Coordinates of C-alpha atoms in Angstrom, one line a residue:
Chain A
M1 CA 13.5 -0.7 32.4
N2 CA 14.8 -3.5 30.2
F3 CA 13.9 -3.6 26.5
N4 CA 10.8 -5.8 26.8
E5 CA 9.3 -3.6 29.6
E6 CA 10.1 -0.5 27.5
L7 CA 8.5 -2.1 24.5
A8 CA 5.4 -3.0 26.4
K9 CA 5.1 0.6 27.6
R10 CA 5.4 2.0 24.1
V11 CA 2.8 -0.4 22.7
E12 CA 0.4 0.8 25.5
E13 CA 1.1 4.5 24.7
I14 CA 0.5 3.9 21.0
E15 CA -2.8 2.0 21.6
T16 CA -4.0 5.0 23.7
I17 CA -3.1 7.3 20.8
L18 CA -4.9 5.0 18.3
K19 CA -8.0 4.8 20.5
N20 CA -8.2 8.6 20.6
Y21 CA -8.3 8.8 16.8
L22 CA -10.8 6.0 16.2
P23 CA -14.3 7.0 15.2
K24 CA -17.2 6.7 17.6
E25 CA -19.5 3.8 16.9
E26 CA -22.8 5.5 16.3
G27 CA -25.2 6.6 13.5
N28 CA -26.7 4.8 10.5
Q29 CA -23.3 3.6 9.5
K30 CA -22.5 2.2 12.9
K31 CA -21.7 -1.3 11.6
V32 CA -18.8 -0.2 9.4
L33 CA -17.4 1.9 12.3
Q34 CA -17.6 -1.2 14.5
A35 CA -15.8 -3.3 11.9
M36 CA -13.1 -0.7 11.5
N37 CA -12.4 -0.4 15.2
Y38 CA -12.6 -4.2 15.6
S39 CA -9.8 -4.6 13.1
V40 CA -7.5 -1.9 14.4
L41 CA -7.9 -3.1 18.0
A42 CA -7.3 -6.7 17.1
G43 CA -3.8 -6.4 18.4
G44 CA -0.5 -6.3 16.6
K45 CA 3.0 -5.1 17.3
R46 CA 2.2 -1.4 16.4
L47 CA 5.6 -1.5 14.8
R48 CA 5.0 1.2 12.1
P49 CA 3.8 3.9 14.5
M50 CA 6.5 2.9 16.9
L51 CA 9.3 3.4 14.3
M52 CA 7.7 6.7 13.2
Q53 CA 7.7 8.0 16.8
E54 CA 11.3 6.8 17.4
A55 CA 12.5 8.6 14.2
Y56 CA 10.6 11.8 15.1
R57 CA 12.1 11.9 18.6
M58 CA 15.6 11.0 17.3
F59 CA 15.6 14.2 15.1
G60 CA 14.3 16.3 18.1
G61 CA 10.6 16.2 17.4
K62 CA 8.6 17.0 20.6
E63 CA 5.1 18.0 19.3
E64 CA 1.7 16.4 19.0
V65 CA 1.7 16.6 15.1
I66 CA 3.3 13.2 14.9
K67 CA 0.2 11.5 16.5
P68 CA -2.3 11.8 13.7
F69 CA 0.3 10.4 11.3
M70 CA 1.1 7.5 13.7
A71 CA -2.6 6.6 13.9
A72 CA -3.0 7.0 10.1
L73 CA -0.2 4.7 9.3
E74 CA -1.6 2.0 11.6
M75 CA -5.0 2.4 9.9
I76 CA -3.5 1.9 6.5
H77 CA -1.6 -1.2 7.7
T78 CA -4.9 -2.5 9.1
Y79 CA -7.0 -1.9 6.1
S80 CA -4.4 -3.8 4.0
L81 CA -4.8 -6.8 6.3
I82 CA -8.7 -6.7 6.1
H83 CA -8.6 -6.7 2.3
D84 CA -5.8 -9.3 2.1
D85 CA -7.9 -11.6 4.3
L86 CA -10.9 -11.5 2.0
P87 CA -12.0 -14.7 0.2
A88 CA -11.0 -13.3 -3.2
M89 CA -7.5 -12.6 -1.8
D90 CA -5.8 -14.9 0.8
N91 CA -9.1 -16.2 2.2
D92 CA -8.1 -16.3 5.8
E93 CA -10.5 -16.9 8.6
Y94 CA -8.2 -16.1 11.5
R95 CA -5.6 -13.5 12.2
R96 CA -3.7 -13.3 15.5
G97 CA -6.1 -15.9 16.9
R98 CA -9.2 -13.7 16.3
K99 CA -11.7 -14.1 13.5
T100 CA -11.0 -11.9 10.5
T101 CA -13.2 -8.9 9.7
H102 CA -15.2 -10.5 6.9
I103 CA -15.9 -13.6 9.1
V104 CA -17.4 -11.4 11.8
Y105 CA -19.1 -8.7 9.8
G106 CA -19.6 -10.3 6.4
E107 CA -17.8 -9.6 3.1
A108 CA -19.6 -6.4 2.1
I109 CA -19.0 -4.7 5.3
A110 CA -15.3 -5.9 5.4
I111 CA -14.7 -4.3 1.9
L112 CA -16.3 -1.1 3.1
A113 CA -14.4 -1.2 6.5
G114 CA -11.1 -1.5 4.5
D115 CA -12.1 1.4 2.3
G116 CA -13.3 3.3 5.3
L117 CA -10.0 2.8 7.2
L118 CA -7.9 3.8 4.2
N119 CA -10.0 6.9 3.7
Y120 CA -10.1 7.6 7.5
A121 CA -6.2 7.4 7.6
F122 CA -6.1 10.4 5.3
E123 CA -8.9 12.2 7.2
T124 CA -6.9 11.6 10.4
A125 CA -3.6 12.8 8.9
A126 CA -5.4 15.8 7.5
G127 CA -6.2 16.7 11.2
A128 CA -2.5 17.7 11.3
F129 CA -3.3 20.6 8.9
A130 CA -5.5 22.1 11.7
M131 CA -2.7 21.7 14.2
K132 CA -0.1 23.5 12.0
P133 CA -1.9 25.4 9.1
G134 CA 0.3 26.2 6.2
E135 CA 3.2 24.0 7.5
Q136 CA 5.0 22.5 4.5
R137 CA 6.5 19.6 6.6
V138 CA 3.0 18.4 7.2
E139 CA 2.2 18.6 3.5
Q140 CA 5.4 16.6 2.7
A141 CA 4.6 14.0 5.3
F142 CA 1.1 13.7 3.7
S143 CA 2.6 13.1 0.2
I144 CA 5.0 10.5 1.5
L145 CA 2.2 8.6 3.3
A146 CA 0.0 8.6 0.1
K147 CA 2.9 7.5 -2.2
K148 CA 4.2 4.7 0.0
A149 CA 0.8 3.2 0.6
G150 CA -0.3 3.3 -3.0
V151 CA 0.3 1.6 -6.4
F152 CA 3.9 2.7 -6.4
G153 CA 4.3 1.4 -2.9
M154 CA 2.4 -1.2 -0.8
I155 CA -0.5 -1.8 -3.2
G156 CA 2.0 -2.3 -6.0
G157 CA 3.7 -5.0 -3.9
Q158 CA 0.4 -6.7 -3.1
T159 CA -0.5 -6.7 -6.8
A160 CA 2.8 -8.3 -7.9
D161 CA 2.3 -10.9 -5.1
I162 CA -1.2 -11.8 -6.4
I163 CA 0.0 -12.0 -10.0
A164 CA 2.9 -14.2 -9.0
E165 CA 0.4 -16.6 -7.2
E166 CA -1.9 -16.7 -10.2
R167 CA 0.7 -17.4 -12.9
K168 CA 2.6 -20.6 -13.7
E169 CA 6.2 -19.4 -14.2
P170 CA 8.3 -19.0 -11.1
L171 CA 9.3 -15.6 -9.7
T172 CA 12.6 -14.1 -10.6
L173 CA 14.8 -12.7 -7.7
E174 CA 14.2 -9.2 -9.0
E175 CA 10.4 -9.7 -8.8
L176 CA 10.7 -11.2 -5.3
L177 CA 12.7 -8.2 -4.1
Y178 CA 10.1 -5.8 -5.7
I179 CA 7.4 -7.6 -3.6
H180 CA 9.4 -7.5 -0.4
E181 CA 10.4 -3.8 -1.0
N182 CA 6.9 -2.7 -1.8
K183 CA 4.6 -5.0 0.2
T184 CA 6.7 -4.8 3.4
A185 CA 9.4 -2.1 3.3
A186 CA 7.3 0.8 1.8
L187 CA 5.3 1.4 5.0
I188 CA 8.4 1.1 7.2
Q189 CA 10.1 3.6 4.9
S190 CA 7.1 5.9 5.3
A191 CA 7.2 5.5 9.1
L192 CA 10.9 6.5 9.3
T193 CA 10.8 9.3 6.7
I194 CA 7.6 10.9 8.0
G195 CA 9.2 11.0 11.5
A196 CA 12.3 12.6 10.1
V197 CA 10.4 15.1 7.9
L198 CA 8.0 16.3 10.7
A199 CA 11.0 16.8 13.0
G200 CA 12.6 19.0 10.4
A201 CA 15.5 16.7 9.4
G202 CA 17.5 17.7 6.3
E203 CA 17.3 15.9 3.0
G204 CA 20.4 13.7 3.5
H205 CA 19.0 12.4 6.8
I206 CA 15.6 11.7 5.3
L207 CA 17.3 9.7 2.5
N208 CA 19.3 7.7 5.1
M209 CA 16.0 6.9 6.9
E210 CA 14.5 5.8 3.6
K211 CA 17.4 3.6 3.0
A212 CA 17.2 2.1 6.5
G213 CA 13.5 1.5 6.0
Y214 CA 14.3 -0.5 2.9
D215 CA 17.0 -2.5 4.7
I216 CA 14.7 -3.3 7.7
G217 CA 11.8 -4.3 5.5
V218 CA 13.7 -6.5 3.2
A219 CA 15.9 -8.0 5.9
F220 CA 12.7 -8.8 7.8
Q221 CA 11.3 -10.7 4.8
I222 CA 14.4 -12.6 4.0
Q223 CA 14.5 -13.6 7.6
D224 CA 11.0 -14.9 7.2
D225 CA 12.2 -17.0 4.2
I226 CA 15.2 -18.3 6.2
L227 CA 13.1 -19.3 9.2
D228 CA 10.9 -21.4 7.0
V229 CA 14.0 -23.6 6.4
T230 CA 16.0 -23.3 9.6
G231 CA 13.4 -22.2 12.1
D232 CA 12.2 -23.8 15.3
M233 CA 8.7 -25.0 14.7
E234 CA 7.7 -24.4 18.2
K235 CA 8.9 -20.9 18.2
L236 CA 7.4 -20.2 14.8
G237 CA 4.1 -21.7 15.5
K238 CA 3.9 -23.1 12.0
P239 CA 5.5 -26.1 10.2
I240 CA 9.0 -25.7 8.8
G241 CA 9.4 -26.1 5.1
S242 CA 6.0 -25.0 4.2
D243 CA 7.2 -22.6 1.5
E244 CA 9.0 -25.4 -0.3
K245 CA 6.0 -27.6 0.0
N246 CA 3.7 -24.9 -1.4
N247 CA 6.3 -24.3 -4.2
K248 CA 6.5 -20.8 -3.1
A249 CA 9.5 -18.8 -4.4
T250 CA 11.5 -17.3 -1.6
Y251 CA 14.9 -15.7 -1.3
V252 CA 16.1 -19.1 -0.1
T253 CA 14.7 -21.1 -3.0
L254 CA 15.9 -18.5 -5.5
A255 CA 19.4 -17.7 -4.2
G256 CA 20.2 -20.5 -1.8
L257 CA 20.3 -20.5 2.0
K258 CA 23.9 -19.2 2.2
Q259 CA 23.3 -16.2 0.0
A260 CA 20.1 -15.4 1.8
Q261 CA 21.9 -15.4 5.2
K262 CA 24.7 -13.3 3.8
E263 CA 22.3 -10.7 2.3
Q264 CA 20.1 -10.7 5.4
K265 CA 23.2 -10.0 7.6
R266 CA 24.4 -7.2 5.2
L267 CA 21.0 -5.4 5.2
S268 CA 20.6 -5.8 9.0
E269 CA 24.0 -4.4 9.7
E270 CA 23.5 -1.5 7.2
A271 CA 20.2 -0.6 8.9
V272 CA 21.8 -0.5 12.3
R273 CA 24.8 1.4 11.1
L274 CA 22.7 4.1 9.3
L275 CA 20.5 4.6 12.4
E276 CA 23.5 4.7 14.8
K277 CA 25.0 7.3 12.5
E278 CA 21.8 9.4 12.6
G279 CA 21.9 9.2 16.5
A280 CA 19.5 6.4 17.3
G281 CA 19.3 5.6 21.1
S282 CA 19.5 2.2 22.6
F283 CA 15.8 1.4 22.5
F284 CA 15.5 2.3 18.9
L285 CA 18.6 0.2 17.9
E286 CA 17.4 -2.7 20.0
L287 CA 14.0 -2.5 18.4
V288 CA 15.4 -2.7 14.9
R289 CA 17.8 -5.5 15.9
S290 CA 14.9 -7.5 17.3
L291 CA 13.0 -7.1 14.0
V292 CA 15.7 -8.2 11.7
T293 CA 17.1 -11.1 13.8
R294 CA 13.8 -12.4 15.1
E295 CA 13.5 -16.2 15.5
S296 CA 9.7 -16.2 15.2
Chain B
M1 CA -22.8 26.8 -28.9
N2 CA -26.0 25.3 -27.4
F3 CA -26.0 23.5 -24.1
N4 CA -25.4 20.1 -25.4
E5 CA -22.4 21.2 -27.6
E6 CA -21.0 23.1 -24.6
L7 CA -21.5 20.0 -22.4
A8 CA -19.7 17.7 -24.9
K9 CA -16.8 20.2 -25.0
R10 CA -16.5 20.2 -21.2
V11 CA -16.6 16.4 -21.0
E12 CA -13.8 16.2 -23.5
E13 CA -11.7 18.8 -21.6
I14 CA -12.2 16.9 -18.4
E15 CA -11.2 13.6 -20.0
T16 CA -8.0 15.2 -21.2
I17 CA -7.2 16.4 -17.6
L18 CA -8.1 12.9 -16.3
K19 CA -5.8 11.1 -18.7
N20 CA -2.9 13.4 -17.8
Y21 CA -3.3 12.3 -14.1
L22 CA -3.7 8.6 -14.7
P23 CA -0.7 6.5 -13.9
K24 CA 1.5 4.9 -16.8
E25 CA 0.8 1.2 -17.2
E26 CA 4.2 -0.3 -16.6
G27 CA 6.3 -2.2 -14.0
N28 CA 5.6 -5.3 -11.9
Q29 CA 2.2 -3.9 -10.8
K30 CA 1.1 -3.2 -14.4
K31 CA -2.1 -5.2 -14.1
V32 CA -3.5 -3.1 -11.3
L33 CA -2.6 0.1 -13.2
Q34 CA -4.4 -1.2 -16.3
A35 CA -7.5 -2.1 -14.2
M36 CA -7.5 1.4 -12.6
N37 CA -7.3 3.1 -15.9
Y38 CA -9.8 0.8 -17.6
S39 CA -12.3 1.7 -14.9
V40 CA -11.7 5.5 -15.0
L41 CA -11.9 5.6 -18.8
A42 CA -15.1 3.5 -19.0
G43 CA -17.1 6.6 -19.7
G44 CA -19.5 8.5 -17.5
K45 CA -20.8 12.0 -17.4
R46 CA -17.9 13.5 -15.5
L47 CA -20.4 15.3 -13.5
R48 CA -18.5 15.7 -10.3
P49 CA -15.3 17.3 -11.8
M50 CA -17.5 19.4 -14.0
L51 CA -19.5 20.8 -11.1
M52 CA -16.1 21.4 -9.3
Q53 CA -14.8 23.4 -12.2
E54 CA -17.9 25.4 -12.6
A55 CA -17.9 26.4 -8.9
Y56 CA -14.2 27.3 -9.1
R57 CA -14.7 29.5 -12.2
M58 CA -17.8 31.1 -10.7
F59 CA -15.8 32.4 -7.7
G60 CA -13.1 33.7 -10.0
G61 CA -10.7 30.7 -9.9
K62 CA -8.3 30.7 -12.9
E63 CA -5.4 28.5 -11.9
E64 CA -4.3 24.9 -12.5
V65 CA -4.6 23.9 -8.8
I66 CA -8.2 22.8 -9.4
K67 CA -7.1 20.1 -11.9
P68 CA -5.6 17.6 -9.4
F69 CA -8.7 17.9 -7.3
M70 CA -11.0 17.3 -10.3
A71 CA -9.1 14.2 -11.3
A72 CA -9.0 13.0 -7.6
L73 CA -12.8 13.3 -7.2
E74 CA -13.4 11.3 -10.3
M75 CA -11.0 8.6 -9.2
I76 CA -12.9 8.4 -5.8
H77 CA -16.2 8.1 -7.7
T78 CA -14.8 5.4 -9.9
Y79 CA -13.3 3.3 -7.1
S80 CA -16.7 3.4 -5.3
L81 CA -18.2 1.9 -8.5
I82 CA -15.6 -0.9 -8.8
H83 CA -16.1 -1.9 -5.2
D84 CA -19.9 -1.6 -5.5
D85 CA -20.0 -3.9 -8.5
L86 CA -18.1 -6.7 -6.7
P87 CA -19.8 -10.0 -6.1
A88 CA -20.0 -9.5 -2.3
M89 CA -21.7 -6.1 -3.0
D90 CA -24.1 -5.5 -5.9
N91 CA -22.6 -8.3 -8.0
D92 CA -22.9 -6.4 -11.4
E93 CA -21.3 -7.8 -14.5
Y94 CA -22.0 -4.8 -16.7
R95 CA -21.8 -1.0 -16.2
R96 CA -22.5 1.5 -19.0
G97 CA -22.5 -1.4 -21.5
R98 CA -18.9 -2.5 -20.6
K99 CA -17.9 -5.4 -18.4
T100 CA -17.2 -4.4 -14.8
T101 CA -13.6 -4.4 -13.5
H102 CA -13.8 -7.7 -11.6
I103 CA -15.2 -9.5 -14.7
V104 CA -12.3 -8.3 -16.8
Y105 CA -9.4 -8.5 -14.3
G106 CA -10.7 -10.9 -11.6
E107 CA -11.9 -10.1 -8.1
A108 CA -8.5 -9.8 -6.4
I109 CA -7.2 -7.2 -8.8
A110 CA -10.6 -5.4 -8.8
I111 CA -10.3 -5.0 -5.0
L112 CA -6.7 -3.7 -5.3
A113 CA -7.7 -1.4 -8.3
G114 CA -10.3 0.1 -6.1
D115 CA -7.9 0.6 -3.2
G116 CA -5.4 1.8 -5.7
L117 CA -7.7 4.5 -7.1
L118 CA -8.8 5.7 -3.7
N119 CA -5.2 6.0 -2.6
Y120 CA -4.1 7.5 -5.9
A121 CA -6.9 10.1 -5.6
F122 CA -5.1 11.4 -2.4
E123 CA -1.7 11.1 -4.1
T124 CA -3.0 13.1 -7.0
A125 CA -4.6 15.8 -4.8
A126 CA -1.3 15.9 -2.8
G127 CA 0.2 17.1 -6.1
A128 CA -1.5 20.4 -5.4
F129 CA 0.8 21.0 -2.4
A130 CA 3.8 21.1 -4.8
M131 CA 1.9 23.7 -6.9
K132 CA 1.1 25.9 -4.0
P133 CA 3.3 25.0 -1.0
G134 CA 2.0 26.2 2.4
E135 CA -1.4 27.3 0.9
Q136 CA -4.1 26.8 3.5
R137 CA -6.9 26.7 0.8
V138 CA -5.3 23.5 -0.6
E139 CA -5.1 22.0 2.9
Q140 CA -8.8 22.8 3.4
A141 CA -9.8 21.3 0.0
F142 CA -7.9 18.2 1.0
S143 CA -9.8 17.9 4.3
I144 CA -13.1 18.3 2.6
L145 CA -12.4 15.6 0.0
A146 CA -11.3 13.2 2.6
K147 CA -14.3 13.8 4.9
K148 CA -17.0 13.7 2.2
A149 CA -15.6 10.5 0.7
G150 CA -15.3 8.6 4.0
V151 CA -17.4 7.0 6.7
F152 CA -19.0 10.3 7.5
G153 CA -19.8 10.8 3.8
M154 CA -20.0 8.4 0.9
I155 CA -18.8 5.2 2.6
G156 CA -21.3 5.9 5.4
G157 CA -24.1 6.1 2.8
Q158 CA -23.0 2.9 1.1
T159 CA -22.9 1.1 4.5
A160 CA -26.4 2.2 5.5
D161 CA -27.6 1.0 2.0
I162 CA -26.0 -2.4 2.4
I163 CA -27.4 -2.8 6.0
A164 CA -30.9 -1.9 4.7
E165 CA -30.7 -4.5 2.0
E166 CA -29.6 -7.2 4.5
R167 CA -32.2 -6.6 7.2
K168 CA -35.9 -7.4 7.2
E169 CA -37.6 -4.2 8.5
P170 CA -38.3 -1.5 6.0
L171 CA -36.3 1.7 5.9
T172 CA -37.6 4.9 7.6
L173 CA -37.7 8.1 5.6
E174 CA -35.0 9.5 7.8
E175 CA -32.7 6.5 6.9
L176 CA -33.5 6.8 3.2
L177 CA -32.6 10.5 3.3
Y178 CA -29.3 9.6 5.1
I179 CA -28.5 7.2 2.3
H180 CA -29.3 9.7 -0.4
E181 CA -27.4 12.5 1.4
N182 CA -24.3 10.5 1.9
K183 CA -24.1 8.0 -0.9
T184 CA -25.0 10.6 -3.6
A185 CA -24.9 14.2 -2.3
A186 CA -21.7 14.0 -0.3
L187 CA -19.4 13.9 -3.4
I188 CA -21.4 16.6 -5.1
Q189 CA -21.1 18.7 -2.0
S190 CA -17.3 18.1 -2.1
A191 CA -17.2 19.2 -5.8
L192 CA -19.0 22.4 -5.2
T193 CA -17.3 23.3 -1.9
I194 CA -13.8 22.4 -3.0
G195 CA -14.3 24.6 -6.1
A196 CA -15.4 27.5 -3.9
V197 CA -12.6 27.0 -1.3
L198 CA -9.8 26.9 -3.9
A199 CA -11.1 30.0 -5.5
G200 CA -11.0 31.8 -2.2
A201 CA -14.7 32.2 -1.5
G202 CA -15.8 33.3 2.0
E203 CA -17.4 31.0 4.5
G204 CA -21.0 32.0 3.8
H205 CA -20.5 31.3 0.1
I206 CA -19.0 27.9 0.9
L207 CA -21.9 27.0 3.1
N208 CA -24.3 28.0 0.3
M209 CA -22.5 25.6 -2.1
E210 CA -22.6 22.9 0.5
K211 CA -26.4 23.4 0.8
A212 CA -26.8 23.4 -3.0
G213 CA -24.8 20.2 -3.2
Y214 CA -27.2 18.6 -0.8
D215 CA -30.2 19.8 -2.8
I216 CA -28.8 18.6 -6.1
G217 CA -27.8 15.2 -4.8
V218 CA -31.0 14.5 -2.9
A219 CA -33.3 15.9 -5.7
F220 CA -31.4 13.7 -8.2
Q221 CA -32.1 10.6 -6.1
I222 CA -35.8 11.5 -5.5
Q223 CA -36.2 12.0 -9.2
D224 CA -34.8 8.5 -9.7
D225 CA -37.4 7.2 -7.3
I226 CA -40.2 9.2 -9.2
L227 CA -39.0 8.0 -12.6
D228 CA -39.3 4.4 -11.5
V229 CA -43.1 5.0 -11.2
T230 CA -43.8 7.6 -13.8
G231 CA -41.0 7.3 -16.2
D232 CA -40.9 6.3 -19.9
M233 CA -39.4 2.8 -20.1
E234 CA -37.8 3.5 -23.4
K235 CA -36.0 6.6 -22.2
L236 CA -35.0 5.0 -18.9
G237 CA -33.7 1.8 -20.5
K238 CA -35.1 -0.2 -17.7
P239 CA -38.6 -1.5 -16.7
I240 CA -40.9 0.8 -14.7
G241 CA -42.0 -0.2 -11.3
S242 CA -38.9 -2.3 -10.6
D243 CA -38.4 -0.7 -7.2
E244 CA -41.9 -1.7 -6.0
K245 CA -41.5 -5.2 -7.4
N246 CA -38.1 -5.5 -5.6
N247 CA -39.8 -4.3 -2.4
K248 CA -37.3 -1.5 -2.4
A249 CA -38.1 1.4 -0.1
T250 CA -37.9 4.7 -2.0
Y251 CA -39.0 8.2 -1.4
V252 CA -42.2 7.4 -3.3
T253 CA -43.0 4.2 -1.5
L254 CA -42.4 5.9 1.9
A255 CA -44.0 9.4 1.4
G256 CA -46.2 8.9 -1.7
L257 CA -45.8 10.2 -5.2
K258 CA -47.3 13.6 -4.5
Q259 CA -45.0 14.4 -1.6
A260 CA -42.0 13.1 -3.6
Q261 CA -42.8 15.4 -6.5
K262 CA -43.3 18.3 -4.1
E263 CA -40.0 17.8 -2.2
Q264 CA -38.1 17.1 -5.5
K265 CA -39.4 20.5 -6.9
R266 CA -38.5 22.3 -3.6
L267 CA -35.0 21.0 -3.6
S268 CA -34.4 21.6 -7.3
E269 CA -35.7 25.2 -7.0
E270 CA -33.6 25.9 -4.0
A271 CA -30.4 24.6 -5.6
V272 CA -31.0 26.8 -8.7
R273 CA -31.9 29.8 -6.5
L274 CA -28.7 29.4 -4.4
L275 CA -26.5 29.1 -7.4
E276 CA -28.1 32.1 -9.1
K277 CA -27.5 34.1 -6.0
E278 CA -23.9 33.1 -6.0
G279 CA -23.6 34.2 -9.6
A280 CA -23.8 31.0 -11.6
G281 CA -23.7 31.5 -15.4
S282 CA -26.2 30.0 -17.9
F283 CA -24.2 26.8 -18.5
F284 CA -23.8 26.0 -14.8
L285 CA -27.5 26.7 -14.2
E286 CA -28.6 24.6 -17.2
L287 CA -26.3 21.8 -16.1
V288 CA -27.9 21.7 -12.6
R289 CA -31.4 21.9 -14.1
S290 CA -30.7 19.0 -16.4
L291 CA -29.6 16.9 -13.5
V292 CA -32.5 17.5 -11.2
T293 CA -35.2 17.3 -13.9
R294 CA -33.8 14.5 -16.0
E295 CA -36.2 12.1 -17.6
S296 CA -33.7 9.2 -17.8

């Protein structure tokens, strides 16, 4: 199988796992359950659970306990998109070609569906306690998930992003990196470190995975900033130069294209080197390379 | 000390615990941290953590492990109020005489502060894993918290309430009880059962606490419906008969005042009887009586 076939197979596997963990659409609260499932099943690359599974397997993990955490992480990612799309936030009507949750179900149900998914992520992950009662690795995985998703992780990044949009002064490079690190890299870090922790990897290995998660997340975002200047409009599916037109501070506007490309390359290479050192196989390495060097 | 002095002392103790668990207001995401703390410290009866502590003590609990769960439950209660007050939900500008979170911080930050508190509740409760690694009671407490707060608990009740407001047909009594059970009783049940579980109570005792939590929550809500008809406007601080005027289905409009009073009495007495049987002291019993027979 080539990389793309392998990738498609993994996505299908992960969607099967996800569907198993989604709630049944019944009862007096049926509408919120429908909205939750609609949002999770709206597609997506399933990147975070995929990275978690790769890290788990790389460190020798072979059990079912990873599955509730894979599902939980995708639920958290999905809830953050539902709330991001709300009129009071980014006010988006479409995502991946489908109507956003609040357009289909109304704003009140969309807020509750986001809350419901965040909460259900923790309910789902708590299912791992029943699989391995008293297992400290599961407790540690739980703590990582909660921290990286929260105000000292993803929500922190979303907040800084909102504040930056509301205020007049431009972002500093330090603030931009804070947003990239927390809004994007934090969940990737949680994917890689939870995989390592559940497989029983030692502390040094876990720290390497956290570092690789930072590199991947930030390189991914800088690449986004670079593509807005150098990209191929047809591949991207959006106009080039839109960041500059919107006066949006990016790594390129703050540090220049050359420095952005240099830093992007450094982070990408470091991520691959770290994962190679930890023993990543060819699919895992190819997956990471495809993320950090994407052209769309 | 009489009951009211004892009550004031407990509230103060709980606010000290809460403050210890709230995040420091610093960093790039400072604004969301301020909004979270503003909302938690906006007052309130601290009923849920108080009931949790009483249940824990009643079953012989003497350790610190209850504290992160007390704080977590109050954070969950608070986030639900922030999101309930949003323009797309109840659209309230004041709560307990203070401006609501979205009025002070804007809608986007209020959404994120609610998300932040829900997530931080689980981060805070996860702190109990570090206090007692590998302790299954803590894992069980965690699972109860997640379930009762979620789509098969509080969020389920909020959803049914929203749907009822949006549609034209009146509520059935079964639907109304579903809303009371989930929107109100679920968190009270989690308070009482988590206290019991962490103190090491056996399964039969835990089930009794869950039953008592149902009784207290539903009796509290039926009392609310009764007071809207029979209450003293000055004590209530709101006009009498407002439910009927708003065409709002209540236990009284659906089953009649007599039946409402009868059911309210039955539930209240059962709650007190169950707690007495489990060994509740005078403060605990008085607290529950004051809740179910309140006049405002």
